[in-house]
Coordinates of C-alpha atoms in Angstrom, one line a residue:
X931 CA 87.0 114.3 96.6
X932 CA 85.5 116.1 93.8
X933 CA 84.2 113.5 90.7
X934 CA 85.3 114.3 87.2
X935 CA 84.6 111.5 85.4
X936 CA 81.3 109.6 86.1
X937 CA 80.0 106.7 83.5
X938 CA 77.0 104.4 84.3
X939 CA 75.5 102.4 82.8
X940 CA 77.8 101.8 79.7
X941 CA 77.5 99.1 77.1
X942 CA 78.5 98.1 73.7
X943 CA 78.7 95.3 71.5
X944 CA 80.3 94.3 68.6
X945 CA 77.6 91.7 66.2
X946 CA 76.9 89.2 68.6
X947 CA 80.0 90.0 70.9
X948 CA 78.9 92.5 74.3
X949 CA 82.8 94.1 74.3
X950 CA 81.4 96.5 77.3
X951 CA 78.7 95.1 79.8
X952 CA 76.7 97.8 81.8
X953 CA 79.6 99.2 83.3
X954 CA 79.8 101.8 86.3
X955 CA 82.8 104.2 86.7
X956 CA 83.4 107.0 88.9
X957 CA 86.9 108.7 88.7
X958 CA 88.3 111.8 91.0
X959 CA 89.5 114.9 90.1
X960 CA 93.4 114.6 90.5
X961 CA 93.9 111.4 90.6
X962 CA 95.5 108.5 88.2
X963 CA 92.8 105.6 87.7
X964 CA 93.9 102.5 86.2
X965 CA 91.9 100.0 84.0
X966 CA 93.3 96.9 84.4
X967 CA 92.7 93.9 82.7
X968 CA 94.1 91.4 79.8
X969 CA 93.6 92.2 76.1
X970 CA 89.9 92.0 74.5
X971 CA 88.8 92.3 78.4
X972 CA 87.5 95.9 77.2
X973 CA 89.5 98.4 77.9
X974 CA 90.3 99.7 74.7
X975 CA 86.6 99.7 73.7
X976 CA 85.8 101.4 77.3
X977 CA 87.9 104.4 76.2
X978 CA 86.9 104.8 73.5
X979 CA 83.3 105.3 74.0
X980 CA 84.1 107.7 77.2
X981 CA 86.3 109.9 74.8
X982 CA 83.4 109.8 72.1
X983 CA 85.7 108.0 69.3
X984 CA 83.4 105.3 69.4
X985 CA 79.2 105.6 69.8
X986 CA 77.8 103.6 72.9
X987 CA 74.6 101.5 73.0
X988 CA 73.6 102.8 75.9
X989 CA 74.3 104.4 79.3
X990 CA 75.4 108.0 80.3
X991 CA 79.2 109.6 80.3
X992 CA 80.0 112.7 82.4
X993 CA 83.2 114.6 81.5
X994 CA 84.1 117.9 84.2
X995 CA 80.6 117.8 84.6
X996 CA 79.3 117.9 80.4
X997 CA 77.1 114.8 79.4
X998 CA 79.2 114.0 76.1
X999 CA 75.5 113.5 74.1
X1000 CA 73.8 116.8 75.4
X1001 CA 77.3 118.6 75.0
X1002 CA 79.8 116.8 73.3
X1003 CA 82.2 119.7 72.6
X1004 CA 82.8 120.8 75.8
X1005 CA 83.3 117.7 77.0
X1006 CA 85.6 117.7 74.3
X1007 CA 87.6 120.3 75.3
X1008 CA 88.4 118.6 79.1
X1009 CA 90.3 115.6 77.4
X1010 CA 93.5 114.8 75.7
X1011 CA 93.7 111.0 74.3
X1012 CA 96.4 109.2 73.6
X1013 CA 95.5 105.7 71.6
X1014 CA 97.2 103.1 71.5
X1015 CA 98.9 103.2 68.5
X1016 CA 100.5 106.5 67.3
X1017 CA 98.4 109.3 65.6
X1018 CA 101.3 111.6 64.3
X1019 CA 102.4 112.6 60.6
X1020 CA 105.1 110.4 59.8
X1021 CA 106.2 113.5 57.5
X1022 CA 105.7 115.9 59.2
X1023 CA 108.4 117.4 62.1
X1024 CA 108.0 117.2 65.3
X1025 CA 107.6 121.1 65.7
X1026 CA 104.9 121.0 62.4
X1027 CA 102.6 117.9 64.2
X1028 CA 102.2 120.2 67.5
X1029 CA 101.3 123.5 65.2
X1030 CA 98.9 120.6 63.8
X1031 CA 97.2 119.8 66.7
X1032 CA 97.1 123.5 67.8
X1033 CA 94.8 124.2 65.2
X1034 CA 93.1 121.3 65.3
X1035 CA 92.0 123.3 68.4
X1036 CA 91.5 126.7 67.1
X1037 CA 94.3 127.9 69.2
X1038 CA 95.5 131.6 67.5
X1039 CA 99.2 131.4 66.3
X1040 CA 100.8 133.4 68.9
X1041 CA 99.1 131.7 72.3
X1042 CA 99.8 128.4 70.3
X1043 CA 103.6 128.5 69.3
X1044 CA 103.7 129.8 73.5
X1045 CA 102.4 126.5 74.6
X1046 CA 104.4 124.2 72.3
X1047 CA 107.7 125.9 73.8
X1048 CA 106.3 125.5 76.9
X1049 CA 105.8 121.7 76.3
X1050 CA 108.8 121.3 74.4
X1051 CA 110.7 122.2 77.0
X1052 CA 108.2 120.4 79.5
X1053 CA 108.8 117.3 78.0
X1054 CA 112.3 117.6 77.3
X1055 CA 111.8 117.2 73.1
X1056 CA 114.3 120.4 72.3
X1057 CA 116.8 118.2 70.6
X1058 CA 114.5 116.2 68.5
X1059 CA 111.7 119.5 67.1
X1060 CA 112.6 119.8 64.1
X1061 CA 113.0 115.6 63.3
X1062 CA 110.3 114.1 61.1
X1063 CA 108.6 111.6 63.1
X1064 CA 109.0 108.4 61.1
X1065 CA 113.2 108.9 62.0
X1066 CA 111.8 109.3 66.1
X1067 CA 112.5 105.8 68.5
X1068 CA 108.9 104.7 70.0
X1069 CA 109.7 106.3 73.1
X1070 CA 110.1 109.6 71.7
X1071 CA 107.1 109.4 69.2
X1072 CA 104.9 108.7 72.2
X1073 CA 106.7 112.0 74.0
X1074 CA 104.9 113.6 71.3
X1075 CA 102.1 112.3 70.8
X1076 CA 101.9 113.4 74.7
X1077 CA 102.3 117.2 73.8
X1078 CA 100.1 117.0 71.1
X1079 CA 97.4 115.9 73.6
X1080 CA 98.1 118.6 76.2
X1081 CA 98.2 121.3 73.8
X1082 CA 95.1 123.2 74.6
X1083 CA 95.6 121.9 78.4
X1084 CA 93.2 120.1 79.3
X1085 CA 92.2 118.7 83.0
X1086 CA 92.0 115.5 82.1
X1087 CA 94.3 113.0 79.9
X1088 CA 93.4 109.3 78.6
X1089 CA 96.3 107.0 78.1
X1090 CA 95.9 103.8 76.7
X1091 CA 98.3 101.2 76.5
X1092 CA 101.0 104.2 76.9
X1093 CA 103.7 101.8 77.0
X1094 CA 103.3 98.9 74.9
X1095 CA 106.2 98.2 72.3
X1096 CA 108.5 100.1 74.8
X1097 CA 111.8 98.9 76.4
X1098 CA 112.1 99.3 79.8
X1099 CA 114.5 102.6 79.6
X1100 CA 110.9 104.2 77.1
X1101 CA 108.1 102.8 79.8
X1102 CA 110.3 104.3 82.6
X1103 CA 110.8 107.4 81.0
X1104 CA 106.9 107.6 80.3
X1105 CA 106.1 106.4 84.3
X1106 CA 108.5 109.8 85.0
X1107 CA 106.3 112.2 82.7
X1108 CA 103.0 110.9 84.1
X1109 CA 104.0 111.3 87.7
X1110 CA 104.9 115.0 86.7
X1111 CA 101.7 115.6 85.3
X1112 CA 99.6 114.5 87.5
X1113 CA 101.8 116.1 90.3
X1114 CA 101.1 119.4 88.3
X1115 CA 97.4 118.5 88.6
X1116 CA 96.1 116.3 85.4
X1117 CA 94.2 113.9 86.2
X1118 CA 95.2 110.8 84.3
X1119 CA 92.7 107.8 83.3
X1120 CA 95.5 104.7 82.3
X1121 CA 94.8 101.5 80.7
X1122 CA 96.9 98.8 80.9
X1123 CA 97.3 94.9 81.2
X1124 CA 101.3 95.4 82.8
X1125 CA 100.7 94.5 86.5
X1126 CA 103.7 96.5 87.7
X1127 CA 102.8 99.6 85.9
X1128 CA 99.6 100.0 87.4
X1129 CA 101.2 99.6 91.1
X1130 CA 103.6 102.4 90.2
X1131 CA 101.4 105.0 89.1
X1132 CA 97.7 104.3 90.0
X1133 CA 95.9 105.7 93.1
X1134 CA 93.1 103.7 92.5
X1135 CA 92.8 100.0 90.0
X1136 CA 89.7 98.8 88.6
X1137 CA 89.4 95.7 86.7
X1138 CA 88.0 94.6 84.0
X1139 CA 87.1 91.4 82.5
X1140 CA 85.2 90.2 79.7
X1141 CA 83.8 93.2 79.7
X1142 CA 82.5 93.5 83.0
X1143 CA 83.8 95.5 86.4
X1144 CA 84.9 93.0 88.5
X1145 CA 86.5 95.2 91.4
X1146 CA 87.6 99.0 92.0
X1147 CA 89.9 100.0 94.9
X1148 CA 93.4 101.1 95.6
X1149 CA 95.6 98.6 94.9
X1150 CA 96.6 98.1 99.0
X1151 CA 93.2 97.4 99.6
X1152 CA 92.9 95.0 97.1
X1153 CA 95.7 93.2 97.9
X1154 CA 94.3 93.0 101.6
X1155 CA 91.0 92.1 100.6
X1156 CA 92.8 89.0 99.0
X1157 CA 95.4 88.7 101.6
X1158 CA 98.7 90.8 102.2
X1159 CA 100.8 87.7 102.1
X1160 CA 101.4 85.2 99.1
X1161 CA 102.7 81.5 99.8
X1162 CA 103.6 80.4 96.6
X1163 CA 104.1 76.7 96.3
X1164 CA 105.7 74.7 93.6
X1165 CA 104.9 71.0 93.3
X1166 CA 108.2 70.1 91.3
X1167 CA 106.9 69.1 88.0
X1168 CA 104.3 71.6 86.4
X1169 CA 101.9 73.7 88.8
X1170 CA 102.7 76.2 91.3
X1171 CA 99.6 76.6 94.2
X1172 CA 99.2 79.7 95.5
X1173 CA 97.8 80.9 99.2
X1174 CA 96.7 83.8 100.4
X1175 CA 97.0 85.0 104.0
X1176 CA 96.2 88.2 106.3
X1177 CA 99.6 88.3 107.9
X1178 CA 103.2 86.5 107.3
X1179 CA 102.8 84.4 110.5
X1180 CA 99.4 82.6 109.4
X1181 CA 101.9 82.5 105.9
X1182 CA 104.8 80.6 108.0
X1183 CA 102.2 78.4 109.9
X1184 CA 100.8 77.5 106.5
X1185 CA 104.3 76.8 104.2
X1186 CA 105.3 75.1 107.5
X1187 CA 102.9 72.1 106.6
X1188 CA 103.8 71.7 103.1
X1189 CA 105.9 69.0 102.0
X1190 CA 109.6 68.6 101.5
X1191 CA 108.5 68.1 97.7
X1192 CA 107.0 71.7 97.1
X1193 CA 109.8 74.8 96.7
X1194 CA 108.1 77.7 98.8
X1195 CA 108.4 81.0 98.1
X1196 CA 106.2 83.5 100.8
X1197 CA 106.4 87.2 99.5
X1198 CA 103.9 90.3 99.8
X1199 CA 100.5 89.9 97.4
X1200 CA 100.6 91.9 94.1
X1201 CA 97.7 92.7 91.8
X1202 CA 98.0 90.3 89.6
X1203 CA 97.5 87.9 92.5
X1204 CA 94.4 90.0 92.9
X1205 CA 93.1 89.9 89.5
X1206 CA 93.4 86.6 89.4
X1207 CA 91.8 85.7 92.5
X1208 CA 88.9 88.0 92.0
X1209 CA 88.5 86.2 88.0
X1210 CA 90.0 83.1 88.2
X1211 CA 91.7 84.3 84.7
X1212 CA 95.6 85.3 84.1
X1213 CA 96.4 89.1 83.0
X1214 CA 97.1 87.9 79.2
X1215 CA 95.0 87.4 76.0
X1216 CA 92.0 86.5 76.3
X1217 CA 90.3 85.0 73.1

């Protein structure tokens, strides 16, 4: 597979805080590569610095093949970001923010009011184009802020945190239009500390934690480098053991020595299993 994203080498620190720690990426071209890992593990910072929002301390970033320090604009010009929290004009329409971003772009009136159709009806926003943003649901604000990124169509699209502050009806919807694009080609680099939405959507997981790559694979392979099968065992009172086997058998054999005081539950191993084998942390804040 063709690389479109390499980064070694990359650090950054924050006072006496190292947010990013020498860090090694390498991300295919078509694919949808998850960073996984709890908040203030680096992820946020990690984007930032590939997209060139933030300066790094050191270290090299190749986007579609431009370093973004010898030629930062064309490198540029391969991404769309989404932050995490909503960069649109609260007073502004839905219709005026995308003729915004196309000439934040340089893109001549006529190609540019072609592609916001195009997206408008891509991501189904015909009802809502001429609402002001600040009357738009969270969902829908983050449709937008979608089509605002993929105006001048770029290979390559950055999400981060795409989903937080959704209900489950909003993340869903979002799961649906990231499947489509990436079906259609983009290549999608996703941040995100929810375990579940990374096993929906990623091809390949890498985690990160306290700033520091801790493992990169797809998340079968994780899961069997941990163990395919899960006994979970719960002592009655405050703490749940868990066990991690190659097959359900050795699983059986194992919850079959167990006491009658532990509830057993055996079930298939998940990345968060994985993440916290592989840290010894939980995929929540970490301070």
């Amino acid at each position: 597979m063709e690389e479109i994203i390499s980064v070694k080498g990359l650090s950054k620190s924050f006072a006496k805080k190292t947010a990013v720690d020498n860090i090694d990426l390498s991300i295919m071209k078509g694919e949808v590569f998850g960073f996984l890992g709890p908040n203030g593990a680096g992820k946020t910072t990690t984007i930032r610095l590939i997209t060139t929002l933030l300066n790094k301390d050191s270290g090299s970033v190749l986007i579609n093949g431009h370093d973004i320090d010898k030629n930062p604009i064309k490198a540029k010009t391969s991404i769309g970001v989404i932050q995490q929290h909503i960069s649109l004009d609260n007073d502004l329409t839905v219709l005026e923010n995308m003729i915004c971003h196309a000439k934040y772009h340089k893109i001549p009136k006529k190609a540019a009011m072609e592609k916001i159709e195009k997206l408008i009806d891509y991501l189904d926003i015909e009802e809502y184009r001429n609402y002001k943003i600040n009357s738009l649901s969270g969902g829908w604000k983050k449709r937008v802020s979608i089509a605002g990124a993929l105006i001048h169509e770029p290979p390559i699209l950055f999400l981060d945190e795409p989903t937080v502050g959704l209900d489950i009806g909003g993340r869903r919807t979002i799961w649906d239009i990231v499947k489509q694009l990436n079906a259609d080609g983009t290549t999608i680099f996703l941040t995100t500390h929810y375990i579940e939405e990374a096993e929906v959507l990623c091809d390949r997981v890498s985690f990160i934690n306290r700033g520091k790559i801790v493992e990169t694979d797809t998340p079968e392979n994780l899961c069997i480098k941990v163990g395919s099968t899960a006994v979970e065992a719960f002592d009655g009172h405050r703490k749940t053991d868990y066990s991690y086997f190659d097959n359900r058998d050795e699983a059986n054999a194992y919850a079959g020595t167990l006491g009658s005081e532990y509830t057993v539950t055996i079930r298939s191993t998940n990345l968060e299993d994985c993440f916290v084998k592989m840290t010894g942390d939980s995929v929540g804040d970490q301070k």
